[in-house]
Structures are given as C-alpha cells and as structure tokens.
JSON list of C-alpha atoms in Angstrom, two decimals:
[
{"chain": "U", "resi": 221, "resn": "UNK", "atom": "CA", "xyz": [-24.03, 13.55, 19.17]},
{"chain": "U", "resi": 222, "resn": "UNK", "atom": "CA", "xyz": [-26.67, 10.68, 19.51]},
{"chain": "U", "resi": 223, "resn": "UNK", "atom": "CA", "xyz": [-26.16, 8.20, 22.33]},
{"chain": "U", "resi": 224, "resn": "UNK", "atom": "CA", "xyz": [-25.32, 5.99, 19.84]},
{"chain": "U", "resi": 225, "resn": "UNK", "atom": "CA", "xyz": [-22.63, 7.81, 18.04]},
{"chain": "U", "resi": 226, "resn": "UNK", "atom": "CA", "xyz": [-20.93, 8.03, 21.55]},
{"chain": "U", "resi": 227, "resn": "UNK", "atom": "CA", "xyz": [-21.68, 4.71, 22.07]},
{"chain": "U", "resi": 228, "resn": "UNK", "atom": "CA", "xyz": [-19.29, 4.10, 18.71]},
{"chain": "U", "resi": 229, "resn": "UNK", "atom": "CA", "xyz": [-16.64, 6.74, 19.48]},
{"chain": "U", "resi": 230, "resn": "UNK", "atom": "CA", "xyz": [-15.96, 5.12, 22.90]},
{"chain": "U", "resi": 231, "resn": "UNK", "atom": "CA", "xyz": [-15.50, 1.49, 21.25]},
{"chain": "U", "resi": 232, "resn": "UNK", "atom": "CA", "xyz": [-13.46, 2.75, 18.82]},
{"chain": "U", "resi": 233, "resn": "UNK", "atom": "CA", "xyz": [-10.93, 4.94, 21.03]},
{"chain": "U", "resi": 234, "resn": "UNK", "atom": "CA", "xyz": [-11.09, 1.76, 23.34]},
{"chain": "U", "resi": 235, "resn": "UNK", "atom": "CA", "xyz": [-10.12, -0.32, 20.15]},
{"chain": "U", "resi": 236, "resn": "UNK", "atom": "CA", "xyz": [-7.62, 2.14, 19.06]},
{"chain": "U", "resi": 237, "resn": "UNK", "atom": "CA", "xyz": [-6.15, 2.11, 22.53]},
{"chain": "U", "resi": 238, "resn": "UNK", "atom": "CA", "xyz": [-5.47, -1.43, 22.80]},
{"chain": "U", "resi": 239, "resn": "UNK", "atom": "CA", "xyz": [-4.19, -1.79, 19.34]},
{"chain": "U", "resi": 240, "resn": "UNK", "atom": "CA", "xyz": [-2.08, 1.19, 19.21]},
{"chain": "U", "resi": 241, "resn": "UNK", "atom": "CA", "xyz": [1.09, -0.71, 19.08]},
{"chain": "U", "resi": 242, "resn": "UNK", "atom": "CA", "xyz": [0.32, -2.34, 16.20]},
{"chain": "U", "resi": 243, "resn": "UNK", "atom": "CA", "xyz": [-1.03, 0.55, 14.17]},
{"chain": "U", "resi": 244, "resn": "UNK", "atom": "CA", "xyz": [1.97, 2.31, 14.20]},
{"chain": "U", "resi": 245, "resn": "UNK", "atom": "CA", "xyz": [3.68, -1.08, 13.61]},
{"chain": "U", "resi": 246, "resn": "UNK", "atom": "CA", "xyz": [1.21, -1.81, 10.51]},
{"chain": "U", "resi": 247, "resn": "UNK", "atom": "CA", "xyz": [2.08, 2.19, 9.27]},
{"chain": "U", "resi": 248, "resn": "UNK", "atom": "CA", "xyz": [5.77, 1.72, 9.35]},
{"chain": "U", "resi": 249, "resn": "UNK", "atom": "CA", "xyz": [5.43, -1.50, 7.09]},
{"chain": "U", "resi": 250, "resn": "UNK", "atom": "CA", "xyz": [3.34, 0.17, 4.55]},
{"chain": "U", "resi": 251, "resn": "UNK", "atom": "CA", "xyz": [5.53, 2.80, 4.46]},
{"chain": "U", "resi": 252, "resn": "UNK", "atom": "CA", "xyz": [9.07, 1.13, 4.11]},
{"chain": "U", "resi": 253, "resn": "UNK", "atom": "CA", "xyz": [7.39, -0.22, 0.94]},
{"chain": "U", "resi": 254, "resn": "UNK", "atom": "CA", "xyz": [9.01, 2.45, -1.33]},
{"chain": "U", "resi": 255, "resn": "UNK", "atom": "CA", "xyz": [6.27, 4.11, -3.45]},
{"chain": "U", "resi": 256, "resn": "UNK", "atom": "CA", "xyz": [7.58, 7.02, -6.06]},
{"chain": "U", "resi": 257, "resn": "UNK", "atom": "CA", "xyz": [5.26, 8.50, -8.27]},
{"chain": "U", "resi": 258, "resn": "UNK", "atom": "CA", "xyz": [3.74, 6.27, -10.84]},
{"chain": "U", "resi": 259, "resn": "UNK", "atom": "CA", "xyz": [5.78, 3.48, -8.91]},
{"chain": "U", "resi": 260, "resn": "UNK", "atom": "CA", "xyz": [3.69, 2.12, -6.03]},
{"chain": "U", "resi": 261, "resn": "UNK", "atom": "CA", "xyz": [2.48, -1.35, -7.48]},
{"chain": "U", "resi": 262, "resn": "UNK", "atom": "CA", "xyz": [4.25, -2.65, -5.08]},
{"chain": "U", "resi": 263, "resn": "UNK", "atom": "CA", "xyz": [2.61, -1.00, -2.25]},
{"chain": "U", "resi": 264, "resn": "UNK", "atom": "CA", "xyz": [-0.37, -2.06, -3.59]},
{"chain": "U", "resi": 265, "resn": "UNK", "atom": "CA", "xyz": [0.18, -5.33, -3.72]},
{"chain": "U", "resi": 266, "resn": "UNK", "atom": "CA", "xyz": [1.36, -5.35, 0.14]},
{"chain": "U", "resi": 267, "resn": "UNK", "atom": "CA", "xyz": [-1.86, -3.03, 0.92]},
{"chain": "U", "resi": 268, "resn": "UNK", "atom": "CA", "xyz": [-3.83, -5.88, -1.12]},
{"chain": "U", "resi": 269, "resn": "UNK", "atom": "CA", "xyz": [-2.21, -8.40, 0.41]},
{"chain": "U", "resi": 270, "resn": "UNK", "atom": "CA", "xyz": [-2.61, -7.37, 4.11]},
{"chain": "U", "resi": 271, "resn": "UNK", "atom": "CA", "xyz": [-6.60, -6.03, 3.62]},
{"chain": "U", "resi": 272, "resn": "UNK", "atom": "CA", "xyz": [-7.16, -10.28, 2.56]},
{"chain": "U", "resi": 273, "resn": "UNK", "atom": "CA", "xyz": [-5.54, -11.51, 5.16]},
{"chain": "U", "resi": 274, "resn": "UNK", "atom": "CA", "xyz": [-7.68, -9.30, 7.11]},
{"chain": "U", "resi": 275, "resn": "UNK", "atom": "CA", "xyz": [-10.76, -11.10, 6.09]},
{"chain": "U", "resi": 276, "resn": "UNK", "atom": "CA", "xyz": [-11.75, -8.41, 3.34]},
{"chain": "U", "resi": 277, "resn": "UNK", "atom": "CA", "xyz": [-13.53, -9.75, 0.27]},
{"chain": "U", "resi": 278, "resn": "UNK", "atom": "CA", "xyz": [-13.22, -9.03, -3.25]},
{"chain": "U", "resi": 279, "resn": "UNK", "atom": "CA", "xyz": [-9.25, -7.25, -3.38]},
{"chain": "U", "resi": 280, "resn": "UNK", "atom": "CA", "xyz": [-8.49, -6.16, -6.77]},
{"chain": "U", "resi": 281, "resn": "UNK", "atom": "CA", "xyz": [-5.69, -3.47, -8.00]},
{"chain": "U", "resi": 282, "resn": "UNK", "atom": "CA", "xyz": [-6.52, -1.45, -11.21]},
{"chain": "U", "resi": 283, "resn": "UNK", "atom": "CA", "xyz": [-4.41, -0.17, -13.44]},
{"chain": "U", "resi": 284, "resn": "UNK", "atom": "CA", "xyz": [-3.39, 3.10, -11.66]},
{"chain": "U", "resi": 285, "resn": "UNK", "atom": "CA", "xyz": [-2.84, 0.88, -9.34]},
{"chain": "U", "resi": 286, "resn": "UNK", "atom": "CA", "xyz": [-5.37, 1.59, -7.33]},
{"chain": "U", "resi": 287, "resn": "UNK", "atom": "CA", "xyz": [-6.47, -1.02, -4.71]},
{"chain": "U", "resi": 288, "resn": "UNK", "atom": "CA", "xyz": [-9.99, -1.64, -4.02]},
{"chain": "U", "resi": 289, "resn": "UNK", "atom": "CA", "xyz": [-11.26, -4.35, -1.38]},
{"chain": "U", "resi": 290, "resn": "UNK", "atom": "CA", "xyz": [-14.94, -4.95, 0.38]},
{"chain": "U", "resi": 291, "resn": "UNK", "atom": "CA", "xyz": [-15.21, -5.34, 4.29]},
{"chain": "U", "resi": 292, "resn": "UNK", "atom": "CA", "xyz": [-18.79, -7.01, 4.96]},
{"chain": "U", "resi": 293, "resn": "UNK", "atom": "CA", "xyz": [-20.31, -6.33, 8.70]},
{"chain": "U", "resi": 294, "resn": "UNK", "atom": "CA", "xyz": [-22.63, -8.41, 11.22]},
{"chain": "U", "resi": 295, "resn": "UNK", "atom": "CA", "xyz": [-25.57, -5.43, 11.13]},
{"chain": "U", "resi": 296, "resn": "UNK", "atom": "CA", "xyz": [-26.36, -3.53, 8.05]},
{"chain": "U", "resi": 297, "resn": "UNK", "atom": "CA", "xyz": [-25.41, 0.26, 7.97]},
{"chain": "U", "resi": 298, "resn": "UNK", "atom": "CA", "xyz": [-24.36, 3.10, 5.70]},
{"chain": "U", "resi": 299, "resn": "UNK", "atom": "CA", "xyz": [-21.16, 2.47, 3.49]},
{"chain": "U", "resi": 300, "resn": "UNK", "atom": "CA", "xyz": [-17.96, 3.96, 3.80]},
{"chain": "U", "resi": 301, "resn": "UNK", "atom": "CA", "xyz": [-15.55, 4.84, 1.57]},
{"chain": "U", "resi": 302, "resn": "UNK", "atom": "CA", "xyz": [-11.91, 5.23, 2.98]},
{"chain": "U", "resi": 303, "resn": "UNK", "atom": "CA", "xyz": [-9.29, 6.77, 0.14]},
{"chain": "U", "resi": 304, "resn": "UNK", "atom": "CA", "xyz": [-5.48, 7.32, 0.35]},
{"chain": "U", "resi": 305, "resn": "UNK", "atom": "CA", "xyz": [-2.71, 7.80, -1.87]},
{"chain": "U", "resi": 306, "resn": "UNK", "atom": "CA", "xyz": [0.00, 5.04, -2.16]},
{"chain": "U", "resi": 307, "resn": "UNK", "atom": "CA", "xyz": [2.57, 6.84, -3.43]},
{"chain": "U", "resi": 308, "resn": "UNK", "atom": "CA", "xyz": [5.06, 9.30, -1.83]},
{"chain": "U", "resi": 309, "resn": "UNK", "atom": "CA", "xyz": [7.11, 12.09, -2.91]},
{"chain": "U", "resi": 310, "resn": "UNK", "atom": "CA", "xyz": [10.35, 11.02, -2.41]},
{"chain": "U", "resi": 311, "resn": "UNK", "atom": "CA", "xyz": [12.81, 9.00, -4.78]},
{"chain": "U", "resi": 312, "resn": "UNK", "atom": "CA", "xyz": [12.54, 4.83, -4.15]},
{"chain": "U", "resi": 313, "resn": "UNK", "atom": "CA", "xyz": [15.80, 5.07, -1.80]},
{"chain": "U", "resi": 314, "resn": "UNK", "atom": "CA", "xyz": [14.71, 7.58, 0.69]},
{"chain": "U", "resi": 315, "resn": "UNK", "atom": "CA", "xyz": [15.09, 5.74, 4.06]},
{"chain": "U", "resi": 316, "resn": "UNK", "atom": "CA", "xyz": [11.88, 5.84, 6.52]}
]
C-alpha cells in the first residue's frame, strides 16, 4: 500500500470508530423496513430518503426499484460505485 492509501484506511477506521454506534443504529432502521421479494419500494424510498438528507444529489428510484443517488467530493478522484440488494428473503412479517 501507498502512503496514501494508509493515509485513507486510518481516517476511515478512525471515522468508523467514532460513528460505530450509529452505523449499526442506521442498519437496524433499514432493515426493520420489511423488504420481500419484488416488495421493497418501500425500502427504497427510506434508503432515498436518508442518502438526501445526507447531502447526496440527484436521488431517483427506478422501476425495479432500484435507488440511485450522486455524492459530490471537495478533491476530484476515481468514482465509486457501491451496490446492494434491498430486498430480503423472508415474508413482510418476519421480526428483525
């Protein structure tokens, strides 16, 4: 690894660190959004809603629904692409 790309990883863990409480906190909420197969436009629409209030520009859903959103930084670099299924396996009911 570059000096840089240790540089990053520190930052982030040290991010992660401090905000670990409400990670898990922000995981819990999307999940207790129930999400079947073929069913998760409500999840979306939470997911959607949170990544705005977040400051991201652009949030659409799709069809599928898929939800798409843009995140634009201080210093140029390469783009990444973060992808995650909505839905879950389990019936509507299932309590998380």
């Amino acid at each position: 690894m570059t000096t840089i790309d240790q540089q990053l990883l520190t930052q982030l863990r040290t991010y992660y660190q401090a905000h670990l409480e409400d990670i898990i906190a922000e995981n819990i909420a999307v999940c207790e959004v129930a999400a079947p197969p073929f069913q998760e436009l409500e999840r979306a629409r939470y997911v959607a809603r949170r990544l705005q209030e977040a400051g991201a520009e652009n949030v659409s859903i799709d069809e599928m629904p898929n939800v798409y959103a843009q995140i634009s930084w201080q210093q140029p670099g390469p783009t990444l692409m973060v992808t995650a299924h909505l839905d879950t396996v389990f019936p509507a009911e299932t309590d998380v």
